[in-house]
PDB file of C-alpha atoms in Angstrom:
ATOM      1  CA  UNK A  76     110.580-128.558 228.454  1.00  0.00           C
ATOM      2  CA  UNK A  77     111.266-128.670 231.937  1.00  0.00           C
ATOM      3  CA  UNK A  78     108.699-129.386 234.885  1.00  0.00           C
ATOM      4  CA  UNK A  79     105.813-127.084 235.567  1.00  0.00           C
ATOM      5  CA  UNK A  80     104.975-127.035 239.470  1.00  0.00           C
ATOM      6  CA  UNK A  81     101.317-126.380 240.709  1.00  0.00           C
ATOM      7  CA  UNK A  82     100.799-125.528 244.304  1.00  0.00           C
ATOM      8  CA  UNK A  83      97.909-126.283 246.458  1.00  0.00           C
ATOM      9  CA  UNK A  84      97.955-123.282 249.039  1.00  0.00           C
ATOM     10  CA  UNK A  85      96.407-124.723 252.402  1.00  0.00           C
ATOM     11  CA  UNK A  86      98.412-127.068 254.150  1.00  0.00           C
ATOM     12  CA  UNK A  87     101.252-126.475 251.529  1.00  0.00           C
ATOM     13  CA  UNK A  88     101.884-122.987 251.771  1.00  0.00           C
ATOM     14  CA  UNK A  89      99.396-121.637 254.342  1.00  0.00           C
ATOM     15  CA  UNK A  90      98.740-122.586 257.975  1.00  0.00           C
ATOM     16  CA  UNK A  91      94.935-122.333 257.729  1.00  0.00           C
ATOM     17  CA  UNK A  92      92.815-124.406 260.454  1.00  0.00           C
ATOM     18  CA  UNK A  93      89.243-122.983 261.856  1.00  0.00           C
ATOM     19  CA  UNK A  94      90.540-124.104 265.247  1.00  0.00           C
ATOM     20  CA  UNK A  95      92.727-121.262 265.639  1.00  0.00           C
ATOM     21  CA  UNK A  96      89.250-119.037 265.901  1.00  0.00           C
ATOM     22  CA  UNK A  97      87.368-121.461 267.813  1.00  0.00           C
ATOM     23  CA  UNK A  98      89.837-121.915 270.535  1.00  0.00           C
ATOM     24  CA  UNK A  99      88.793-118.666 271.786  1.00  0.00           C
ATOM     25  CA  UNK A 100      85.019-118.872 270.889  1.00  0.00           C
ATOM     26  CA  UNK A 101      84.624-122.319 272.144  1.00  0.00           C
ATOM     27  CA  UNK A 102      86.960-122.894 274.983  1.00  0.00           C
ATOM     28  CA  UNK A 103      85.586-126.209 275.797  1.00  0.00           C
ATOM     29  CA  UNK A 104      87.514-128.740 273.573  1.00  0.00           C
ATOM     30  CA  UNK A 105      84.859-131.462 273.101  1.00  0.00           C
ATOM     31  CA  UNK A 106      82.564-128.981 272.325  1.00  0.00           C
ATOM     32  CA  UNK A 107      84.811-127.169 270.063  1.00  0.00           C
ATOM     33  CA  UNK A 108      85.651-130.771 268.354  1.00  0.00           C
ATOM     34  CA  UNK A 109      81.938-131.281 267.950  1.00  0.00           C
ATOM     35  CA  UNK A 110      81.062-127.930 266.401  1.00  0.00           C
ATOM     36  CA  UNK A 111      83.738-128.086 264.002  1.00  0.00           C
ATOM     37  CA  UNK A 112      82.623-131.837 262.917  1.00  0.00           C
ATOM     38  CA  UNK A 113      79.118-131.206 262.786  1.00  0.00           C
ATOM     39  CA  UNK A 114      78.379-127.547 262.379  1.00  0.00           C
ATOM     40  CA  UNK A 115      81.080-125.353 260.933  1.00  0.00           C
ATOM     41  CA  UNK A 116      82.515-128.474 259.264  1.00  0.00           C
ATOM     42  CA  UNK A 117      84.440-129.395 256.043  1.00  0.00           C
ATOM     43  CA  UNK A 118      81.851-130.422 253.991  1.00  0.00           C
ATOM     44  CA  UNK A 119      79.906-126.987 254.670  1.00  0.00           C
ATOM     45  CA  UNK A 120      83.135-125.174 253.840  1.00  0.00           C
ATOM     46  CA  UNK A 121      83.911-126.759 250.765  1.00  0.00           C
ATOM     47  CA  UNK A 122      80.428-125.413 249.201  1.00  0.00           C
ATOM     48  CA  UNK A 123      81.950-122.013 249.898  1.00  0.00           C
ATOM     49  CA  UNK A 124      85.071-123.109 247.913  1.00  0.00           C
ATOM     50  CA  UNK A 125      82.876-124.173 245.389  1.00  0.00           C
ATOM     51  CA  UNK A 126      81.321-120.782 244.808  1.00  0.00           C
ATOM     52  CA  UNK A 127      78.537-120.611 247.461  1.00  0.00           C
ATOM     53  CA  UNK A 128      77.622-117.376 248.641  1.00  0.00           C
ATOM     54  CA  UNK A 129      78.897-116.869 252.266  1.00  0.00           C
ATOM     55  CA  UNK A 130      75.573-115.238 253.237  1.00  0.00           C
ATOM     56  CA  UNK A 131      73.771-117.918 252.129  1.00  0.00           C
ATOM     57  CA  UNK A 132      75.902-120.455 253.941  1.00  0.00           C
ATOM     58  CA  UNK A 133      75.715-118.785 257.142  1.00  0.00           C
ATOM     59  CA  UNK A 134      71.880-118.645 256.934  1.00  0.00           C
ATOM     60  CA  UNK A 135      71.604-122.321 256.119  1.00  0.00           C
ATOM     61  CA  UNK A 136      73.666-123.281 259.414  1.00  0.00           C
ATOM     62  CA  UNK A 137      72.008-120.717 261.426  1.00  0.00           C
ATOM     63  CA  UNK A 138      68.811-121.937 260.768  1.00  0.00           C
ATOM     64  CA  UNK A 139      69.926-125.787 261.548  1.00  0.00           C
ATOM     65  CA  UNK A 140      71.666-124.574 264.511  1.00  0.00           C
ATOM     66  CA  UNK A 141      70.073-121.538 265.866  1.00  0.00           C
ATOM     67  CA  UNK A 142      71.856-121.870 269.188  1.00  0.00           C
ATOM     68  CA  UNK A 143      75.073-121.373 267.481  1.00  0.00           C
ATOM     69  CA  UNK A 144      74.214-118.529 265.210  1.00  0.00           C
ATOM     70  CA  UNK A 145      76.988-115.809 266.662  1.00  0.00           C
ATOM     71  CA  UNK A 146      79.717-118.512 266.436  1.00  0.00           C
ATOM     72  CA  UNK A 147      78.677-119.782 262.667  1.00  0.00           C
ATOM     73  CA  UNK A 148      78.489-116.062 261.665  1.00  0.00           C
ATOM     74  CA  UNK A 149      82.160-115.583 263.300  1.00  0.00           C
ATOM     75  CA  UNK A 150      83.683-118.137 260.742  1.00  0.00           C
ATOM     76  CA  UNK A 151      83.653-115.772 258.068  1.00  0.00           C
ATOM     77  CA  UNK A 152      83.533-112.327 260.271  1.00  0.00           C
ATOM     78  CA  UNK A 153      86.396-113.269 261.551  1.00  0.00           C
ATOM     79  CA  UNK A 154      87.908-115.343 258.921  1.00  0.00           C
ATOM     80  CA  UNK A 155      91.712-113.979 259.172  1.00  0.00           C
ATOM     81  CA  UNK A 156      92.009-115.453 262.466  1.00  0.00           C
ATOM     82  CA  UNK A 157      91.494-119.096 260.873  1.00  0.00           C
ATOM     83  CA  UNK A 158      94.745-118.047 258.910  1.00  0.00           C
ATOM     84  CA  UNK A 159      97.803-118.306 260.891  1.00  0.00           C
ATOM     85  CA  UNK A 160     100.248-117.216 258.105  1.00  0.00           C
ATOM     86  CA  UNK A 161     102.550-119.136 256.081  1.00  0.00           C
ATOM     87  CA  UNK A 162     104.118-122.268 256.287  1.00  0.00           C
ATOM     88  CA  UNK A 163     107.960-121.856 256.632  1.00  0.00           C
ATOM     89  CA  UNK A 164     109.265-125.342 255.163  1.00  0.00           C
ATOM     90  CA  UNK A 165     106.747-125.005 252.467  1.00  0.00           C
ATOM     91  CA  UNK A 166     107.679-121.418 251.573  1.00  0.00           C
ATOM     92  CA  UNK A 167     111.241-122.218 251.469  1.00  0.00           C
ATOM     93  CA  UNK A 168     110.687-125.287 248.788  1.00  0.00           C
ATOM     94  CA  UNK A 169     108.412-122.571 246.684  1.00  0.00           C
ATOM     95  CA  UNK A 170     111.492-120.183 247.169  1.00  0.00           C
ATOM     96  CA  UNK A 171     113.734-123.065 245.860  1.00  0.00           C
ATOM     97  CA  UNK A 172     111.597-124.119 242.888  1.00  0.00           C
ATOM     98  CA  UNK A 173     111.263-120.258 241.891  1.00  0.00           C
ATOM     99  CA  UNK A 174     114.933-119.285 242.113  1.00  0.00           C
ATOM    100  CA  UNK A 175     115.927-122.661 240.302  1.00  0.00           C
ATOM    101  CA  UNK A 176     113.496-121.534 237.437  1.00  0.00           C
ATOM    102  CA  UNK A 177     110.447-123.808 237.528  1.00  0.00           C
ATOM    103  CA  UNK A 178     107.275-122.214 236.350  1.00  0.00           C
ATOM    104  CA  UNK A 179     105.070-122.299 239.369  1.00  0.00           C
ATOM    105  CA  UNK A 180     101.294-122.147 238.987  1.00  0.00           C
ATOM    106  CA  UNK A 181      98.442-122.204 241.815  1.00  0.00           C
ATOM    107  CA  UNK A 182      95.365-124.398 242.235  1.00  0.00           C
ATOM    108  CA  UNK A 183      93.516-123.753 245.361  1.00  0.00           C
ATOM    109  CA  UNK A 184      90.176-124.908 246.576  1.00  0.00           C
ATOM    110  CA  UNK A 185      89.179-121.474 248.321  1.00  0.00           C
ATOM    111  CA  UNK A 186      86.301-119.272 248.493  1.00  0.00           C
ATOM    112  CA  UNK A 187      86.306-116.039 245.875  1.00  0.00           C
ATOM    113  CA  UNK A 188      85.167-114.123 249.139  1.00  0.00           C
ATOM    114  CA  UNK A 189      88.085-114.658 251.246  1.00  0.00           C
ATOM    115  CA  UNK A 190      90.880-115.240 248.663  1.00  0.00           C
ATOM    116  CA  UNK A 191      91.092-111.284 248.070  1.00  0.00           C
ATOM    117  CA  UNK A 192      92.239-110.964 252.146  1.00  0.00           C
ATOM    118  CA  UNK A 193      95.244-113.649 251.093  1.00  0.00           C
ATOM    119  CA  UNK A 194      96.011-111.623 247.689  1.00  0.00           C
ATOM    120  CA  UNK A 195      96.178-108.508 249.524  1.00  0.00           C
ATOM    121  CA  UNK A 196      98.373-109.833 252.765  1.00  0.00           C
ATOM    122  CA  UNK A 197     100.637-112.048 251.076  1.00  0.00           C
ATOM    123  CA  UNK A 198     102.353-110.347 248.184  1.00  0.00           C
ATOM    124  CA  UNK A 199     104.389-113.850 247.025  1.00  0.00           C
ATOM    125  CA  UNK A 200     101.325-114.712 245.124  1.00  0.00           C
ATOM    126  CA  UNK A 201     101.644-112.293 243.008  1.00  0.00           C
ATOM    127  CA  UNK A 202     104.592-113.808 241.674  1.00  0.00           C
ATOM    128  CA  UNK A 203     103.043-117.008 240.569  1.00  0.00           C
ATOM    129  CA  UNK A 204     102.161-117.233 236.904  1.00  0.00           C
ATOM    130  CA  UNK A 205      98.526-117.894 237.141  1.00  0.00           C
ATOM    131  CA  UNK A 206      95.948-119.235 240.207  1.00  0.00           C
ATOM    132  CA  UNK A 207      93.202-120.847 239.587  1.00  0.00           C
ATOM    133  CA  UNK A 208      90.711-120.322 242.610  1.00  0.00           C
ATOM    134  CA  UNK A 209      88.031-122.684 242.772  1.00  0.00           C
ATOM    135  CA  UNK A 210      85.471-120.466 244.060  1.00  0.00           C
ATOM    136  CA  UNK A 211      85.813-118.246 241.270  1.00  0.00           C
ATOM    137  CA  UNK A 212      84.930-120.819 238.510  1.00  0.00           C
ATOM    138  CA  UNK A 213      82.342-122.709 240.612  1.00  0.00           C
ATOM    139  CA  UNK A 214      84.586-126.291 240.571  1.00  0.00           C
ATOM    140  CA  UNK A 215      86.445-127.916 243.173  1.00  0.00           C
ATOM    141  CA  UNK A 216      89.299-130.183 243.523  1.00  0.00           C
ATOM    142  CA  UNK A 217      89.391-133.002 242.795  1.00  0.00           C
ATOM    143  CA  UNK A 218      86.825-132.711 239.756  1.00  0.00           C
ATOM    144  CA  UNK A 219      88.601-133.405 236.596  1.00  0.00           C
ATOM    145  CA  UNK A 220      87.147-130.432 235.304  1.00  0.00           C
ATOM    146  CA  UNK A 221      89.221-128.176 237.585  1.00  0.00           C
ATOM    147  CA  UNK A 222      92.368-129.698 236.544  1.00  0.00           C
ATOM    148  CA  UNK A 223      91.544-129.143 232.905  1.00  0.00           C
ATOM    149  CA  UNK A 224      90.562-125.883 233.483  1.00  0.00           C
ATOM    150  CA  UNK A 225      94.160-124.965 235.146  1.00  0.00           C
ATOM    151  CA  UNK A 226      95.844-126.689 232.116  1.00  0.00           C
ATOM    152  CA  UNK A 227      94.352-124.602 229.854  1.00  0.00           C
ATOM    153  CA  UNK A 228      95.390-121.675 231.869  1.00  0.00           C
ATOM    154  CA  UNK A 229      98.961-122.835 231.771  1.00  0.00           C
ATOM    155  CA  UNK A 230      98.850-123.667 228.064  1.00  0.00           C
ATOM    156  CA  UNK A 231      97.885-119.975 227.708  1.00  0.00           C
ATOM    157  CA  UNK A 232     101.662-119.143 229.059  1.00  0.00           C
ATOM    158  CA  UNK A 233     103.535-122.526 227.901  1.00  0.00           C
ATOM    159  CA  UNK A 234     101.389-123.716 224.418  1.00  0.00           C
ATOM    160  CA  UNK A 235     103.563-126.847 224.156  1.00  0.00           C
ATOM    161  CA  UNK A 236     103.257-128.097 227.464  1.00  0.00           C
ATOM    162  CA  UNK A 237     101.902-131.532 228.271  1.00  0.00           C
ATOM    163  CA  UNK A 238      99.883-133.141 230.930  1.00  0.00           C
ATOM    164  CA  UNK A 239     102.999-135.298 232.000  1.00  0.00           C
ATOM    165  CA  UNK A 240     105.601-132.148 232.600  1.00  0.00           C
ATOM    166  CA  UNK A 241     102.871-130.959 235.133  1.00  0.00           C
ATOM    167  CA  UNK A 242     103.717-131.827 238.935  1.00  0.00           C
ATOM    168  CA  UNK A 243     100.764-130.889 241.396  1.00  0.00           C
ATOM    169  CA  UNK A 244     101.722-130.818 244.956  1.00  0.00           C
ATOM    170  CA  UNK A 245      98.755-131.279 247.453  1.00  0.00           C
ATOM    171  CA  UNK A 246      98.270-132.056 250.874  1.00  0.00           C
ATOM    172  CA  UNK A 247      95.337-133.792 250.425  1.00  0.00           C
ATOM    173  CA  UNK A 248      95.571-137.551 248.973  1.00  0.00           C
ATOM    174  CA  UNK A 249      92.518-137.399 246.927  1.00  0.00           C
ATOM    175  CA  UNK A 250      93.317-134.056 245.340  1.00  0.00           C
ATOM    176  CA  UNK A 251      96.754-135.143 244.261  1.00  0.00           C
ATOM    177  CA  UNK A 252      95.131-138.606 243.063  1.00  0.00           C
ATOM    178  CA  UNK A 253      92.660-136.545 240.996  1.00  0.00           C
ATOM    179  CA  UNK A 254      95.719-134.758 239.023  1.00  0.00           C
ATOM    180  CA  UNK A 255      97.215-138.154 238.407  1.00  0.00           C
ATOM    181  CA  UNK A 256      93.719-139.473 236.922  1.00  0.00           C
ATOM    182  CA  UNK A 257      94.061-136.128 234.242  1.00  0.00           C
ATOM    183  CA  UNK A 258      97.832-137.337 233.310  1.00  0.00           C
ATOM    184  CA  UNK A 259      99.637-134.904 235.914  1.00  0.00           C
ATOM    185  CA  UNK A 260     102.408-135.887 238.032  1.00  0.00           C
ATOM    186  CA  UNK A 261     101.359-135.546 241.782  1.00  0.00           C
ATOM    187  CA  UNK A 262     102.638-135.521 244.993  1.00  0.00           C
ATOM    188  CA  UNK A 263     101.038-135.824 248.093  1.00  0.00           C
ATOM    189  CA  UNK A 264     102.320-133.437 250.491  1.00  0.00           C
ATOM    190  CA  UNK A 265     102.943-134.666 254.096  1.00  0.00           C
ATOM    191  CA  UNK A 266     106.169-132.487 254.733  1.00  0.00           C
ATOM    192  CA  UNK A 267     108.203-130.044 252.595  1.00  0.00           C
ATOM    193  CA  UNK A 268     111.366-132.749 253.049  1.00  0.00           C
ATOM    194  CA  UNK A 269     109.525-135.681 251.635  1.00  0.00           C
ATOM    195  CA  UNK A 270     107.982-133.365 248.979  1.00  0.00           C
ATOM    196  CA  UNK A 271     111.538-132.105 248.176  1.00  0.00           C
ATOM    197  CA  UNK A 272     112.970-135.792 248.001  1.00  0.00           C
ATOM    198  CA  UNK A 273     110.138-136.835 245.876  1.00  0.00           C
ATOM    199  CA  UNK A 274     110.630-133.857 243.375  1.00  0.00           C
ATOM    200  CA  UNK A 275     114.318-134.869 243.157  1.00  0.00           C
ATOM    201  CA  UNK A 276     113.507-138.368 242.373  1.00  0.00           C
ATOM    202  CA  UNK A 277     111.417-136.929 239.387  1.00  0.00           C
ATOM    203  CA  UNK A 278     114.528-135.458 237.989  1.00  0.00           C
ATOM    204  CA  UNK A 279     114.143-132.168 239.495  1.00  0.00           C
ATOM    205  CA  UNK A 280     117.063-129.840 240.193  1.00  0.00           C
ATOM    206  CA  UNK A 281     117.143-127.058 243.193  1.00  0.00           C
TER     207      UNK A 281
END
């Protein structure tokens, strides 16, 4: 059987960055950097990706940083402003692999409460064979369990699929390594060109 491609979304296909929103809310660059490092930071955001309710997350941070209560609430009230759109080079790679006939799946750390916005506004997601959204299952990369969940979903479509046939593309090195740890092949995505070259090294034709 041919290779099966599993795409991460943020940083590979989607251009997501909280800084896009907070440039207007906190104009001072140094203050904004501190806010995104210590207040609405990745460690806080990943818990929503794990399934923590947004209302709970906002309440926790607003209690800890009451003087930033409005800015904290804006993280999700104005969440679409953190998503600038699609990354053209990543999407070109996705389209090339799709047109070449490779099965494509999605595995993303994403809140179940914000993913519907992407689903409704980016129709290409409906073309993907199956998508595992971390917030829906209470697991996040690089927990081995989320890769096992993805593999079981793939088996529903391709019962003969072997772990070594799966090629995972993720912009976070530790997430790519998590896939390797369960027997998949994986590419740490730093650019579409480098990822395409690596895919061709693995024998893919597109």
